[in-house]
Short mmCIF file of C-alpha atoms in Angstrom, two decimals:
data_model
loop_
_atom_site.label_atom_id
_atom_site.label_comp_id
_atom_site.label_asym_id
_atom_site.label_seq_id
_atom_site.Cartn_x
_atom_site.Cartn_y
_atom_site.Cartn_z
CA MET A 4 -26.82 32.15 50.11
CA THR A 5 -28.04 31.34 46.73
CA SER A 6 -27.06 28.01 45.21
CA PHE A 7 -26.96 27.22 41.57
CA ALA A 8 -27.57 23.82 40.00
CA ALA A 9 -24.97 22.49 37.60
CA PRO A 10 -26.02 23.11 34.05
CA ILE A 11 -27.62 20.12 32.23
CA PRO A 12 -25.62 19.09 29.21
CA ASN A 13 -27.46 19.61 25.96
CA PRO A 14 -27.06 16.38 23.88
CA LEU A 15 -27.74 18.47 20.78
CA VAL A 16 -24.70 20.65 21.32
CA GLU A 17 -21.53 19.04 20.08
CA PRO A 18 -18.23 19.66 21.92
CA ALA A 19 -15.62 21.86 20.23
CA SER A 20 -13.58 18.72 19.42
CA ALA A 21 -16.35 16.97 17.52
CA PRO A 22 -15.07 18.01 14.06
CA TRP A 23 -11.84 16.10 14.74
CA ARG A 24 -13.33 12.92 16.17
CA VAL A 25 -12.43 10.97 13.01
CA SER A 26 -10.08 12.05 10.26
CA VAL A 27 -8.02 10.65 7.46
CA ALA A 28 -4.34 11.72 7.60
CA PRO A 29 -2.58 13.68 4.93
CA MET A 30 -0.62 11.15 2.80
CA MET A 31 1.70 12.06 -0.02
CA ASP A 32 0.75 10.59 -3.45
CA TRP A 33 -2.51 9.21 -1.95
CA THR A 34 -4.95 11.71 -0.57
CA ASP A 35 -5.48 13.72 -3.77
CA ARG A 36 -8.91 15.19 -4.59
CA HIS A 37 -10.01 11.93 -6.26
CA CYS A 38 -9.23 9.92 -3.10
CA ARG A 39 -10.90 12.53 -0.84
CA TYR A 40 -14.06 12.50 -2.88
CA PHE A 41 -14.22 8.72 -2.62
CA HIS A 42 -13.50 8.86 1.17
CA ARG A 43 -16.27 11.41 1.64
CA LEU A 44 -18.74 8.98 0.09
CA LEU A 45 -17.68 6.37 2.58
CA SER A 46 -17.75 8.78 5.69
CA PRO A 47 -19.90 11.97 5.67
CA HIS A 48 -18.38 12.93 9.12
CA ALA A 49 -14.68 12.26 8.60
CA ARG A 50 -12.32 15.21 8.27
CA LEU A 51 -10.23 14.93 5.21
CA TYR A 52 -6.68 16.24 4.60
CA THR A 53 -4.85 17.11 1.45
CA GLU A 54 -1.40 15.80 0.50
CA MET A 55 1.21 18.20 1.85
CA VAL A 56 1.60 21.19 -0.37
CA THR A 57 4.72 23.39 0.24
CA SER A 58 4.34 27.04 0.94
CA ALA A 59 7.00 27.70 -1.70
CA ALA A 60 4.96 25.96 -4.47
CA LEU A 61 2.04 28.25 -3.73
CA VAL A 62 3.84 31.57 -3.00
CA ARG A 63 6.84 31.39 -5.26
CA GLY A 64 5.71 28.87 -7.79
CA ARG A 65 2.18 30.21 -7.92
CA GLN A 66 0.89 26.65 -8.35
CA LEU A 67 -2.57 27.53 -7.22
CA ARG A 68 -4.03 24.50 -9.15
CA LEU A 69 -2.70 22.39 -6.15
CA LEU A 70 -5.57 23.84 -4.18
CA GLU A 71 -8.22 22.48 -6.41
CA HIS A 72 -10.98 20.46 -4.62
CA SER A 73 -14.68 19.90 -4.86
CA GLN A 74 -17.44 21.24 -2.53
CA GLN A 75 -18.37 17.69 -1.69
CA GLU A 76 -15.07 17.08 0.13
CA HIS A 77 -15.94 19.37 3.02
CA PRO A 78 -14.90 19.40 5.79
CA VAL A 79 -11.40 19.33 4.26
CA ALA A 80 -8.07 20.69 5.52
CA LEU A 81 -5.00 21.94 3.61
CA GLN A 82 -1.75 20.61 4.96
CA LEU A 83 1.14 23.03 4.38
CA GLY A 84 4.95 22.35 4.55
CA GLY A 85 7.37 25.10 5.27
CA SER A 86 9.31 26.93 7.83
CA ASP A 87 9.22 30.65 6.83
CA PRO A 88 6.49 32.34 8.88
CA HIS A 89 5.74 35.05 6.21
CA GLU A 90 5.62 32.57 3.35
CA LEU A 91 3.33 30.22 5.34
CA ALA A 92 1.09 33.06 6.16
CA GLN A 93 0.71 33.85 2.46
CA ALA A 94 0.16 30.20 1.57
CA ALA A 95 -2.45 29.88 4.38
CA HIS A 96 -4.23 32.95 2.92
CA PHE A 97 -4.39 31.27 -0.45
CA GLY A 98 -5.77 28.06 1.18
CA ALA A 99 -8.47 29.94 3.19
CA GLU A 100 -9.45 31.90 0.08
CA ALA A 101 -9.83 28.64 -1.93
CA GLY A 102 -12.33 27.56 0.78
CA TYR A 103 -10.39 25.10 2.92
CA ASP A 104 -11.84 24.56 6.50
CA GLU A 105 -8.46 24.31 8.30
CA ILE A 106 -4.85 24.95 7.67
CA ASN A 107 -2.53 22.22 9.06
CA LEU A 108 1.22 22.61 9.46
CA ASN A 109 3.36 19.49 8.84
CA VAL A 110 5.81 18.92 11.69
CA GLY A 111 5.91 15.18 11.26
CA CYS A 112 7.19 14.09 7.78
CA PRO A 113 10.68 12.55 8.02
CA SER A 114 11.70 12.36 4.35
CA ASP A 115 15.08 13.62 3.11
CA ARG A 116 13.37 16.08 0.63
CA VAL A 117 11.42 17.63 3.46
CA GLN A 118 14.44 17.91 5.72
CA SER A 119 16.41 19.61 3.00
CA GLY A 120 13.70 22.27 2.90
CA LYS A 121 13.88 22.58 6.64
CA PHE A 122 10.35 21.50 7.41
CA GLY A 123 8.57 18.48 8.45
CA ALA A 124 9.71 16.42 11.55
CA CYS A 125 12.94 18.26 11.85
CA LEU A 126 11.05 21.35 13.03
CA MET A 127 10.24 19.43 16.36
CA ARG A 128 13.77 20.54 17.32
CA GLU A 129 12.76 24.23 16.83
CA PRO A 130 9.40 24.74 18.68
CA ALA A 131 9.88 28.47 18.82
CA LEU A 132 10.04 28.66 15.07
CA VAL A 133 7.00 26.46 14.66
CA GLY A 134 5.27 28.84 17.11
CA ASP A 135 6.21 31.83 14.97
CA CYS A 136 4.92 30.09 11.87
CA VAL A 137 1.60 29.29 13.63
CA LYS A 138 1.19 32.79 14.87
CA ALA A 139 1.85 34.30 11.41
CA MET A 140 -0.86 32.01 9.89
CA ARG A 141 -3.33 32.63 12.73
CA ASP A 142 -2.91 36.35 12.17
CA THR A 143 -3.82 35.93 8.50
CA VAL A 144 -6.74 33.48 8.37
CA SER A 145 -9.83 32.94 10.45
CA VAL A 146 -10.07 29.19 9.96
CA PRO A 147 -8.36 26.90 12.53
CA VAL A 148 -4.53 26.61 12.26
CA THR A 149 -3.48 23.15 13.46
CA VAL A 150 -0.23 21.17 13.74
CA LYS A 151 0.58 17.46 13.05
CA CYS A 152 3.70 16.25 14.75
CA ARG A 153 5.50 13.16 16.06
CA ILE A 154 6.08 12.19 19.76
CA GLY A 155 9.81 12.87 19.29
CA VAL A 156 12.65 13.04 16.78
CA ASP A 157 15.99 11.12 16.83
CA ASP A 158 17.46 11.29 20.35
CA GLN A 159 15.12 14.09 21.38
CA ASP A 160 12.79 11.54 22.77
CA ASP A 161 11.90 12.33 26.36
CA TYR A 162 8.34 13.19 27.21
CA ALA A 163 9.53 16.50 28.52
CA ASP A 164 10.56 17.45 24.99
CA LEU A 165 7.08 16.73 23.68
CA GLN A 166 5.71 18.65 26.67
CA HIS A 167 7.72 21.68 25.87
CA PHE A 168 6.74 21.44 22.18
CA THR A 169 3.11 21.24 23.23
CA GLU A 170 3.40 24.24 25.60
CA THR A 171 5.01 26.27 22.85
CA MET A 172 2.09 25.37 20.52
CA LEU A 173 -0.49 26.45 23.15
CA GLU A 174 1.25 29.81 23.60
CA ALA A 175 1.21 30.33 19.81
CA GLY A 176 -2.64 29.75 19.83
CA VAL A 177 -2.81 26.15 18.64
CA GLU A 178 -6.07 24.51 19.84
CA ILE A 179 -5.76 21.15 17.89
CA LEU A 180 -2.76 19.01 17.78
CA ALA A 181 -2.57 15.77 15.82
CA VAL A 182 0.15 13.42 17.14
CA HIS A 183 1.69 10.50 15.27
CA ALA A 184 2.50 8.19 18.27
CA ARG A 185 5.96 7.23 16.77
CA LYS A 186 9.12 9.27 16.94
CA ALA A 187 10.83 10.02 13.61
CA TRP A 188 14.34 8.94 12.87
CA LEU A 189 15.76 11.53 10.46
CA GLN A 190 18.91 9.53 9.58
CA GLY A 191 19.04 5.89 8.73
CA LEU A 192 15.40 5.14 8.07
CA SER A 193 13.29 5.78 4.93
CA PRO A 194 9.85 7.48 5.22
CA LYS A 195 8.29 3.94 4.83
CA GLU A 196 10.44 2.61 7.65
CA ASN A 197 9.60 5.54 9.70
CA ARG A 198 6.00 4.57 9.58
CA GLU A 199 6.68 1.01 10.74
CA ILE A 200 9.97 0.58 12.68
CA PRO A 201 9.93 3.12 15.59
CA PRO A 202 7.55 1.63 18.22
CA LEU A 203 4.16 3.07 18.84
CA ASP A 204 3.66 4.77 22.12
CA HIS A 205 -0.05 5.62 22.39
CA GLU A 206 0.19 6.13 26.12
CA ARG A 207 2.44 9.07 25.68
CA VAL A 208 -0.31 10.78 23.59
CA TYR A 209 -2.86 9.89 26.18
CA ARG A 210 -0.72 11.48 28.87
CA LEU A 211 -0.46 14.61 26.68
CA LYS A 212 -4.30 14.86 26.77
CA ARG A 213 -4.46 14.38 30.47
CA GLU A 214 -1.87 17.14 31.10
CA PHE A 215 -3.28 19.57 28.50
CA PRO A 216 -7.05 18.98 28.80
CA GLU A 217 -7.83 22.25 27.04
CA LEU A 218 -6.10 21.02 23.95
CA VAL A 219 -7.99 18.92 21.30
CA VAL A 220 -5.58 15.94 20.87
CA VAL A 221 -6.03 13.61 17.85
CA ILE A 222 -4.02 10.47 17.86
CA ASN A 223 -2.49 8.83 14.75
CA GLY A 224 -0.47 5.75 14.12
CA GLY A 225 -1.36 2.04 13.93
CA ILE A 226 -5.12 2.49 13.96
CA SER A 227 -6.78 -0.11 11.75
CA THR A 228 -10.05 -1.45 13.34
CA VAL A 229 -13.37 0.01 14.61
CA GLU A 230 -12.54 -1.40 18.05
CA GLN A 231 -9.23 0.44 18.17
CA VAL A 232 -10.93 3.64 17.25
CA HIS A 233 -13.41 3.28 20.22
CA ALA A 234 -10.50 2.42 22.59
CA HIS A 235 -8.58 5.54 21.66
CA LEU A 236 -11.54 7.77 21.96
CA ALA A 237 -11.79 6.85 25.67
CA HIS A 238 -8.50 8.76 26.04
CA VAL A 239 -8.28 11.44 23.45
CA ASP A 240 -10.57 13.72 21.40
CA GLY A 241 -10.06 12.19 17.97
CA VAL A 242 -8.46 9.44 15.82
CA MET A 243 -6.60 9.97 12.58
CA LEU A 244 -6.42 7.02 10.28
CA GLY A 245 -3.60 6.64 7.80
CA ARG A 246 -2.68 3.70 5.71
CA ALA A 247 -5.55 1.50 6.91
CA ALA A 248 -8.08 4.04 5.47
CA TYR A 249 -6.35 3.88 2.07
CA HIS A 250 -5.75 0.04 1.82
CA ASP A 251 -9.07 -0.84 3.31
CA PRO A 252 -11.25 2.19 2.63
CA PHE A 253 -14.50 0.42 3.63
CA LEU A 254 -13.23 0.75 7.21
CA LEU A 255 -14.29 4.34 7.01
CA ALA A 256 -17.88 3.31 6.38
CA GLN A 257 -17.73 0.85 9.29
CA ILE A 258 -16.47 3.54 11.57
CA GLU A 259 -19.23 5.98 10.42
CA SER A 260 -21.83 3.37 11.19
CA SER A 261 -20.35 2.53 14.56
CA LEU A 262 -19.82 6.09 15.74
CA TYR A 263 -22.70 7.92 14.18
CA GLY A 264 -25.35 5.22 13.86
CA ALA A 265 -25.61 5.47 10.04
CA PRO A 266 -26.80 2.41 8.18
CA LEU A 267 -23.77 0.53 6.86
CA GLN A 268 -23.48 1.10 3.11
CA GLU A 269 -23.07 -1.60 0.55
CA ARG A 270 -19.67 -1.61 -1.17
CA HIS A 271 -21.19 -1.85 -4.68
CA ALA A 272 -23.49 1.04 -3.90
CA VAL A 273 -20.52 3.21 -2.85
CA LEU A 274 -18.72 2.47 -6.08
CA ARG A 275 -21.84 3.26 -8.19
CA HIS A 276 -22.14 6.61 -6.33
CA MET A 277 -18.69 7.41 -7.80
CA ARG A 278 -20.03 7.02 -11.43
CA PRO A 279 -21.19 10.75 -11.88
CA TYR A 280 -17.93 12.04 -10.52
CA ILE A 281 -15.77 9.72 -12.61
CA GLU A 282 -17.73 10.47 -15.81
CA ALA A 283 -17.45 14.22 -15.18
CA GLU A 284 -13.70 13.99 -14.56
CA LEU A 285 -13.13 11.84 -17.68
CA ALA A 286 -15.06 14.52 -19.68
CA ARG A 287 -12.54 17.14 -18.19
CA GLY A 288 -9.74 14.98 -19.61
CA ALA A 289 -8.73 13.00 -16.54
CA SER A 290 -7.43 9.55 -17.01
CA LEU A 291 -9.44 6.69 -15.33
CA LYS A 292 -6.26 5.18 -13.78
CA HIS A 293 -5.72 8.32 -11.77
CA ILE A 294 -9.08 7.95 -10.11
CA SER A 295 -9.46 4.12 -10.01
CA ARG A 296 -6.18 3.51 -8.19
CA HIS A 297 -7.85 4.88 -5.01
CA LEU A 298 -10.73 2.32 -5.32
CA LEU A 299 -8.59 -0.85 -5.42
CA GLY A 300 -9.00 -1.65 -1.74
CA LEU A 301 -12.84 -1.36 -1.59
CA TYR A 302 -13.32 -5.11 -1.44
CA GLN A 303 -10.29 -5.71 0.76
CA GLY A 304 -10.84 -9.11 2.49
CA GLU A 305 -14.01 -9.98 0.58
CA PRO A 306 -14.61 -12.80 -1.90
CA GLY A 307 -13.72 -11.58 -5.43
CA ALA A 308 -11.35 -8.84 -4.20
CA ARG A 309 -8.39 -10.10 -6.21
CA ALA A 310 -10.42 -10.24 -9.45
CA PHE A 311 -11.79 -6.78 -8.64
CA ARG A 312 -8.36 -5.33 -8.30
CA ARG A 313 -7.05 -7.18 -11.38
CA THR A 314 -9.87 -6.03 -13.67
CA ILE A 315 -9.37 -2.44 -12.69
CA SER A 316 -5.49 -2.53 -12.84
CA GLU A 317 -5.57 -4.15 -16.31
CA GLY A 318 -8.40 -1.96 -17.77
CA ALA A 319 -7.96 1.44 -16.36
CA HIS A 320 -4.71 2.34 -18.04
CA LEU A 321 -6.12 1.58 -21.59
CA PRO A 322 -6.85 4.42 -23.94
CA ASP A 323 -10.51 5.66 -23.61
CA ALA A 324 -10.99 3.49 -20.37
CA GLY A 325 -14.32 4.52 -18.85
CA TRP A 326 -16.96 3.46 -16.32
CA GLU A 327 -17.38 0.08 -18.08
CA VAL A 328 -14.04 -1.03 -16.52
CA LEU A 329 -15.43 -0.57 -13.02
CA GLU A 330 -18.80 -2.13 -13.90
CA SER A 331 -16.85 -5.19 -15.08
CA ALA A 332 -14.83 -5.32 -11.91
CA LEU A 333 -18.03 -5.65 -9.94
CA ILE A 334 -19.01 -8.91 -11.72
CA PRO A 335 -16.79 -11.30 -9.80
CA CYS A 336 -17.66 -9.57 -6.48
CA SER A 337 -21.36 -9.90 -7.17
CA ALA A 338 -20.85 -13.59 -8.20
CA ALA A 339 -19.02 -14.35 -4.94
CA ALA A 340 -21.65 -12.61 -2.77
#
């Protein structure tokens, strides 16, 4: 009888889950193209996500300008909101044609506006419909179609409900599932409260990965340190950072260095690498304040951080504000170093 040795793993071959090892969550009013460009400078490996774009805005409103992004942002995913399979398929087509590397369906946002449009977290009550939406998009585009959801919604909070939702996603062809480890309360809590009040249950997401090992599971919710990233990666395939990556963006550089061995960048160097982009955008007619608001947390926790934020906040909104505002903001940080 012939015996065969087990194959030797090739360290140069990355697992299929590698592209989702670290990502920055889609966040309304925050993760616009200026923010994503900045985050890419901090972390070459992180997967970036757009703010949610509704399928109706793209298909009925023909607001294709919402798909604008720069080549430097890749890998970057488009998050869509909607519940009509045909319309979502059309929107996914527009996204893929625009060059996005992934189409993500929002099944986690709890806001009233989203509920009134019958999409977001309320769709967790209708896994079959979500499955139909996913199938329609997968039949239309060749890039991955993924789903971002919660661990539950309102009183639909048993693990069996999440299990059934996940089984339905797998049947629809989903291979990557990003899970915010909080349930959503659709009545009585604001979107902000929904990000803070429902307790985190990371273990439920870990269990999901154990029971569905074929699924790439990305965990989201309450992740704010390099140590937490490593701890979660012992249980799931990827981590998705939310508010921490926005309020303390240098965390992305620290994670990049820790996970991938890259030399840790200097904060002032990251900011100066933004200069060509900022000057090009200003020349196109953009206002500095729309770009600089994403940079305010760069020196979070460092000496001179308050003066850095104040200088930018007071100067960026002025007419003809340019790079000199940011150069001035660096002065107190350099003096404190």
